[in-house]
Structures are given as C-alpha cells and as structure tokens.
Short mmCIF file of N, CA and C in Angstrom, two decimals:
data_model
loop_
_atom_site.label_atom_id
_atom_site.label_comp_id
_atom_site.label_asym_id
_atom_site.label_seq_id
_atom_site.Cartn_x
_atom_site.Cartn_y
_atom_site.Cartn_z
N MET A 1 94.59 99.64 100.87
CA MET A 1 93.28 99.63 101.48
C MET A 1 92.28 100.07 100.41
N GLY A 2 91.27 99.25 100.21
CA GLY A 2 90.24 99.54 99.23
C GLY A 2 89.28 100.61 99.71
N GLN A 3 88.45 101.09 98.82
CA GLN A 3 87.49 102.15 99.14
C GLN A 3 86.51 101.72 100.23
N ARG A 4 86.04 100.48 100.14
CA ARG A 4 85.07 99.99 101.13
C ARG A 4 85.71 99.90 102.52
N GLU A 5 86.94 99.39 102.57
CA GLU A 5 87.63 99.30 103.87
C GLU A 5 87.95 100.69 104.41
N LEU A 6 88.38 101.61 103.54
CA LEU A 6 88.67 102.97 103.97
C LEU A 6 87.41 103.62 104.56
N ALA A 7 86.29 103.45 103.91
CA ALA A 7 85.03 104.00 104.43
C ALA A 7 84.72 103.42 105.80
N ALA A 8 84.94 102.11 105.98
CA ALA A 8 84.69 101.47 107.28
C ALA A 8 85.64 102.01 108.34
N VAL A 9 86.92 102.16 107.99
CA VAL A 9 87.92 102.69 108.94
C VAL A 9 87.52 104.09 109.39
N LEU A 10 87.14 104.95 108.45
CA LEU A 10 86.76 106.32 108.80
C LEU A 10 85.51 106.34 109.66
N GLU A 11 84.55 105.49 109.35
CA GLU A 11 83.31 105.45 110.14
C GLU A 11 83.58 104.99 111.58
N VAL A 12 84.38 103.94 111.73
CA VAL A 12 84.71 103.44 113.07
C VAL A 12 85.54 104.48 113.84
N ALA A 13 86.51 105.08 113.17
CA ALA A 13 87.36 106.08 113.82
C ALA A 13 86.54 107.28 114.28
N ASP A 14 85.63 107.75 113.44
CA ASP A 14 84.77 108.88 113.83
C ASP A 14 83.91 108.52 115.04
N TRP A 15 83.36 107.31 115.04
CA TRP A 15 82.53 106.86 116.15
C TRP A 15 83.34 106.80 117.45
N LEU A 16 84.56 106.24 117.38
CA LEU A 16 85.41 106.15 118.56
C LEU A 16 85.78 107.54 119.08
N GLU A 17 86.05 108.44 118.17
CA GLU A 17 86.40 109.81 118.57
C GLU A 17 85.22 110.50 119.27
N LYS A 18 84.02 110.26 118.78
CA LYS A 18 82.82 110.84 119.42
C LYS A 18 82.62 110.28 120.82
N LYS A 19 83.17 109.09 121.09
CA LYS A 19 83.08 108.48 122.42
C LYS A 19 84.15 109.03 123.36
N GLY A 20 84.98 109.97 122.87
CA GLY A 20 86.00 110.60 123.71
C GLY A 20 87.37 109.97 123.65
N LEU A 21 87.59 109.07 122.71
CA LEU A 21 88.89 108.42 122.58
C LEU A 21 89.76 109.16 121.57
N THR A 22 91.06 109.04 121.71
CA THR A 22 92.00 109.61 120.75
C THR A 22 92.33 108.54 119.73
N VAL A 23 92.20 108.88 118.45
CA VAL A 23 92.38 107.91 117.37
C VAL A 23 93.61 108.27 116.55
N PHE A 24 94.45 107.27 116.28
CA PHE A 24 95.62 107.42 115.42
C PHE A 24 95.46 106.47 114.23
N HIS A 25 95.84 106.94 113.05
CA HIS A 25 95.76 106.12 111.84
C HIS A 25 97.12 105.52 111.52
N GLU A 26 97.12 104.45 110.73
CA GLU A 26 98.37 103.81 110.32
C GLU A 26 99.13 104.66 109.30
N ARG A 27 98.41 105.55 108.62
CA ARG A 27 99.04 106.45 107.65
C ARG A 27 98.21 107.73 107.59
N ARG A 28 98.79 108.76 107.02
CA ARG A 28 98.09 110.04 106.90
C ARG A 28 96.94 109.90 105.90
N LEU A 29 95.75 110.28 106.34
CA LEU A 29 94.58 110.22 105.47
C LEU A 29 94.12 111.65 105.18
N PRO A 30 94.03 112.01 103.90
CA PRO A 30 93.60 113.37 103.57
C PRO A 30 92.22 113.70 104.16
N GLN A 31 91.37 112.70 104.30
CA GLN A 31 90.02 112.93 104.84
C GLN A 31 90.06 113.32 106.32
N ARG A 32 91.10 112.92 107.02
CA ARG A 32 91.22 113.21 108.46
C ARG A 32 92.67 113.59 108.78
N SER A 33 93.18 114.57 108.08
CA SER A 33 94.60 114.95 108.23
C SER A 33 94.93 115.49 109.62
N GLU A 34 93.91 115.88 110.39
CA GLU A 34 94.15 116.41 111.73
C GLU A 34 94.51 115.31 112.73
N ARG A 35 94.21 114.07 112.41
CA ARG A 35 94.51 112.96 113.32
C ARG A 35 95.97 112.56 113.20
N GLY A 36 96.49 112.09 114.33
CA GLY A 36 97.87 111.63 114.35
C GLY A 36 98.03 110.27 113.68
N MET A 37 99.29 109.91 113.51
CA MET A 37 99.63 108.61 112.93
C MET A 37 100.45 107.84 113.96
N PHE A 38 100.55 106.54 113.75
CA PHE A 38 101.38 105.71 114.62
C PHE A 38 102.28 104.84 113.76
N ALA A 39 103.33 104.34 114.40
CA ALA A 39 104.24 103.39 113.75
C ALA A 39 104.41 102.21 114.68
N VAL A 40 104.72 101.05 114.12
CA VAL A 40 104.98 99.84 114.91
C VAL A 40 106.46 99.54 114.80
N ARG A 41 107.12 99.44 115.93
CA ARG A 41 108.56 99.15 115.97
C ARG A 41 108.78 97.84 116.71
N GLY A 42 109.90 97.20 116.43
CA GLY A 42 110.28 96.00 117.17
C GLY A 42 109.58 94.74 116.71
N VAL A 43 109.13 94.72 115.47
CA VAL A 43 108.48 93.52 114.94
C VAL A 43 109.00 93.29 113.53
N GLU A 44 109.33 92.05 113.23
CA GLU A 44 109.91 91.74 111.93
C GLU A 44 108.88 91.72 110.81
N ARG A 45 107.71 91.24 111.10
CA ARG A 45 106.71 91.00 110.05
C ARG A 45 106.11 92.28 109.47
N GLY A 46 106.21 93.38 110.18
CA GLY A 46 105.70 94.64 109.67
C GLY A 46 104.19 94.75 109.65
N ARG A 47 103.49 93.92 110.40
CA ARG A 47 102.03 94.03 110.48
C ARG A 47 101.66 95.25 111.30
N HIS A 48 100.55 95.85 110.98
CA HIS A 48 100.08 96.99 111.76
C HIS A 48 98.56 97.08 111.65
N PRO A 49 97.93 97.46 112.76
CA PRO A 49 96.46 97.58 112.75
C PRO A 49 96.03 98.81 111.96
N ASP A 50 94.74 98.90 111.69
CA ASP A 50 94.21 100.05 110.98
C ASP A 50 94.19 101.30 111.86
N LEU A 51 93.89 101.10 113.14
CA LEU A 51 93.79 102.22 114.08
C LEU A 51 94.49 101.87 115.38
N LEU A 52 94.99 102.89 116.04
CA LEU A 52 95.46 102.76 117.41
C LEU A 52 94.63 103.76 118.20
N VAL A 53 93.99 103.29 119.26
CA VAL A 53 93.06 104.11 120.02
C VAL A 53 93.60 104.27 121.43
N ARG A 54 93.54 105.51 121.94
CA ARG A 54 94.00 105.78 123.30
C ARG A 54 92.85 106.38 124.09
N GLY A 55 92.70 105.89 125.32
CA GLY A 55 91.66 106.41 126.18
C GLY A 55 91.47 105.55 127.40
N LYS A 56 90.34 105.69 128.02
CA LYS A 56 90.00 104.93 129.21
C LYS A 56 89.68 103.49 128.79
N VAL A 57 90.56 102.56 129.16
CA VAL A 57 90.43 101.17 128.74
C VAL A 57 90.23 100.30 129.98
N ALA A 58 89.21 99.44 129.93
CA ALA A 58 88.97 98.51 131.03
C ALA A 58 89.52 97.15 130.63
N ALA A 59 90.35 96.57 131.52
CA ALA A 59 90.95 95.26 131.25
C ALA A 59 91.18 94.55 132.56
N ALA A 60 90.78 93.30 132.62
CA ALA A 60 90.99 92.45 133.80
C ALA A 60 90.48 93.12 135.07
N GLY A 61 89.34 93.77 134.97
CA GLY A 61 88.75 94.40 136.15
C GLY A 61 89.39 95.70 136.57
N ARG A 62 90.36 96.19 135.79
CA ARG A 62 91.02 97.47 136.11
C ARG A 62 90.71 98.46 134.99
N ILE A 63 90.76 99.73 135.35
CA ILE A 63 90.58 100.77 134.35
C ILE A 63 91.91 101.48 134.16
N LEU A 64 92.39 101.51 132.93
CA LEU A 64 93.63 102.17 132.59
C LEU A 64 93.29 103.48 131.90
N PRO A 65 93.55 104.63 132.53
CA PRO A 65 93.11 105.90 131.96
C PRO A 65 93.76 106.26 130.64
N GLY A 66 94.97 105.84 130.38
CA GLY A 66 95.66 106.20 129.14
C GLY A 66 96.06 104.98 128.35
N GLY A 67 95.25 103.94 128.38
CA GLY A 67 95.57 102.70 127.70
C GLY A 67 95.43 102.80 126.19
N PHE A 68 96.15 101.94 125.49
CA PHE A 68 96.10 101.88 124.04
C PHE A 68 95.49 100.56 123.59
N VAL A 69 94.74 100.60 122.49
CA VAL A 69 94.14 99.40 121.92
C VAL A 69 94.36 99.44 120.41
N ALA A 70 94.87 98.34 119.87
CA ALA A 70 95.01 98.20 118.42
C ALA A 70 93.67 97.74 117.86
N VAL A 71 93.24 98.37 116.77
CA VAL A 71 91.93 98.07 116.18
C VAL A 71 92.10 97.69 114.71
N GLU A 72 91.57 96.55 114.34
CA GLU A 72 91.54 96.11 112.95
C GLU A 72 90.11 96.30 112.44
N VAL A 73 89.96 96.96 111.31
CA VAL A 73 88.64 97.24 110.76
C VAL A 73 88.47 96.50 109.44
N LYS A 74 87.37 95.80 109.32
CA LYS A 74 87.00 95.11 108.07
C LYS A 74 85.59 95.54 107.71
N PRO A 75 85.28 95.69 106.43
CA PRO A 75 83.94 96.13 106.04
C PRO A 75 82.85 95.14 106.41
N GLY A 76 83.15 93.86 106.50
CA GLY A 76 82.17 92.87 106.95
C GLY A 76 81.19 92.41 105.90
N ASN A 77 81.44 92.76 104.66
CA ASN A 77 80.52 92.31 103.61
C ASN A 77 80.86 90.91 103.11
N LYS A 78 82.00 90.38 103.51
CA LYS A 78 82.38 89.02 103.13
C LYS A 78 82.87 88.28 104.37
N HIS A 79 82.44 87.06 104.51
CA HIS A 79 82.82 86.24 105.66
C HIS A 79 84.34 86.13 105.78
N ARG A 80 85.01 86.02 104.65
CA ARG A 80 86.47 85.90 104.65
C ARG A 80 87.13 87.11 105.31
N HIS A 81 86.60 88.32 105.07
CA HIS A 81 87.17 89.53 105.67
C HIS A 81 87.07 89.48 107.19
N ILE A 82 85.95 89.00 107.68
CA ILE A 82 85.76 88.90 109.13
C ILE A 82 86.77 87.92 109.73
N LEU A 83 86.94 86.77 109.09
CA LEU A 83 87.92 85.80 109.58
C LEU A 83 89.33 86.35 109.50
N ASP A 84 89.64 87.08 108.43
CA ASP A 84 90.97 87.70 108.31
C ASP A 84 91.20 88.70 109.44
N GLY A 85 90.16 89.39 109.85
CA GLY A 85 90.27 90.35 110.95
C GLY A 85 90.66 89.68 112.25
N PHE A 86 90.04 88.53 112.54
CA PHE A 86 90.40 87.78 113.76
C PHE A 86 91.86 87.34 113.71
N ASP A 87 92.29 86.85 112.57
CA ASP A 87 93.69 86.43 112.41
C ASP A 87 94.64 87.60 112.63
N ALA A 88 94.28 88.75 112.10
CA ALA A 88 95.12 89.94 112.25
C ALA A 88 95.25 90.34 113.71
N VAL A 89 94.14 90.36 114.44
CA VAL A 89 94.16 90.75 115.85
C VAL A 89 95.02 89.78 116.67
N LEU A 90 94.91 88.50 116.40
CA LEU A 90 95.76 87.53 117.09
C LEU A 90 97.23 87.77 116.77
N GLY A 91 97.52 88.11 115.53
CA GLY A 91 98.90 88.43 115.13
C GLY A 91 99.43 89.66 115.86
N TYR A 92 98.59 90.69 116.02
CA TYR A 92 99.03 91.89 116.74
C TYR A 92 99.33 91.56 118.19
N PHE A 93 98.50 90.72 118.80
CA PHE A 93 98.75 90.32 120.18
C PHE A 93 100.07 89.57 120.29
N LEU A 94 100.31 88.66 119.36
CA LEU A 94 101.58 87.92 119.36
C LEU A 94 102.76 88.87 119.18
N ASP A 95 102.64 89.81 118.26
CA ASP A 95 103.71 90.79 118.06
C ASP A 95 103.97 91.59 119.34
N TYR A 96 102.88 92.03 120.00
CA TYR A 96 103.01 92.81 121.23
C TYR A 96 103.70 91.97 122.31
N ALA A 97 103.30 90.71 122.43
CA ALA A 97 103.90 89.81 123.42
C ALA A 97 105.39 89.58 123.14
N CYS A 98 105.77 89.72 121.87
CA CYS A 98 107.17 89.50 121.48
C CYS A 98 107.96 90.81 121.39
N GLY A 99 107.39 91.91 121.86
CA GLY A 99 108.16 93.15 121.95
C GLY A 99 107.79 94.27 121.01
N ALA A 100 106.72 94.16 120.25
CA ALA A 100 106.32 95.27 119.37
C ALA A 100 105.99 96.51 120.20
N ARG A 101 106.34 97.67 119.68
CA ARG A 101 106.04 98.94 120.34
C ARG A 101 105.24 99.80 119.38
N TYR A 102 104.21 100.42 119.88
CA TYR A 102 103.40 101.35 119.09
C TYR A 102 103.81 102.76 119.47
N GLU A 103 104.23 103.53 118.50
CA GLU A 103 104.72 104.90 118.75
C GLU A 103 103.94 105.90 117.93
#
C-alpha cells in the first residue's frame, strides 16, 4: 500500500469511527495500533478489503445492528484506481458468495 492510499485508508477509517462504527484493518498499522485486524478465510485468491466495518447496517429495507461491510479505499487521484476499486468490491462479493469468512 502506497503512502497516498494509506493516507486515504486512515482518513476514511477515522471518519467511519467518528460515525460510531467499529473499524478493523487488514494489517496492524502503527498509526492506529489500537484498532483490531481481520483475516479472510475460505477463499483461494487471497483478496482482502482495506477495511472491515461493523455497526448498524441497513440492507434491503432491514437494519442489521451488528452487520459487517467490506470497504475498499482508493485515493481517487487516477481514474484507473477508481475502476480498480469497483472490480475489487465485486471480487469480495463473489468471494463472500462462495464461502469467504471474515474473522
């Protein structure tokens, strides 16, 4: 993860935390060592989002009080990064549908 992407991840994670959500990182970050980490199990490709967020999630007209959402963060300074982010999110959904577990 480059410096620009790391800065974007930290900014988004801080914002989500201020909204009352619990944020987990894909790896231990010295800048936010108090936050937990997550692992992805049950998937061959080894893809993983930048953040896993837990909190009150609204989906299909229902509110899930302890729902989890995988979050991919891109700095957005290049169109290619934004497109890569969409591809990554679709891949995470496919992995989840095929049995991936976030722990």
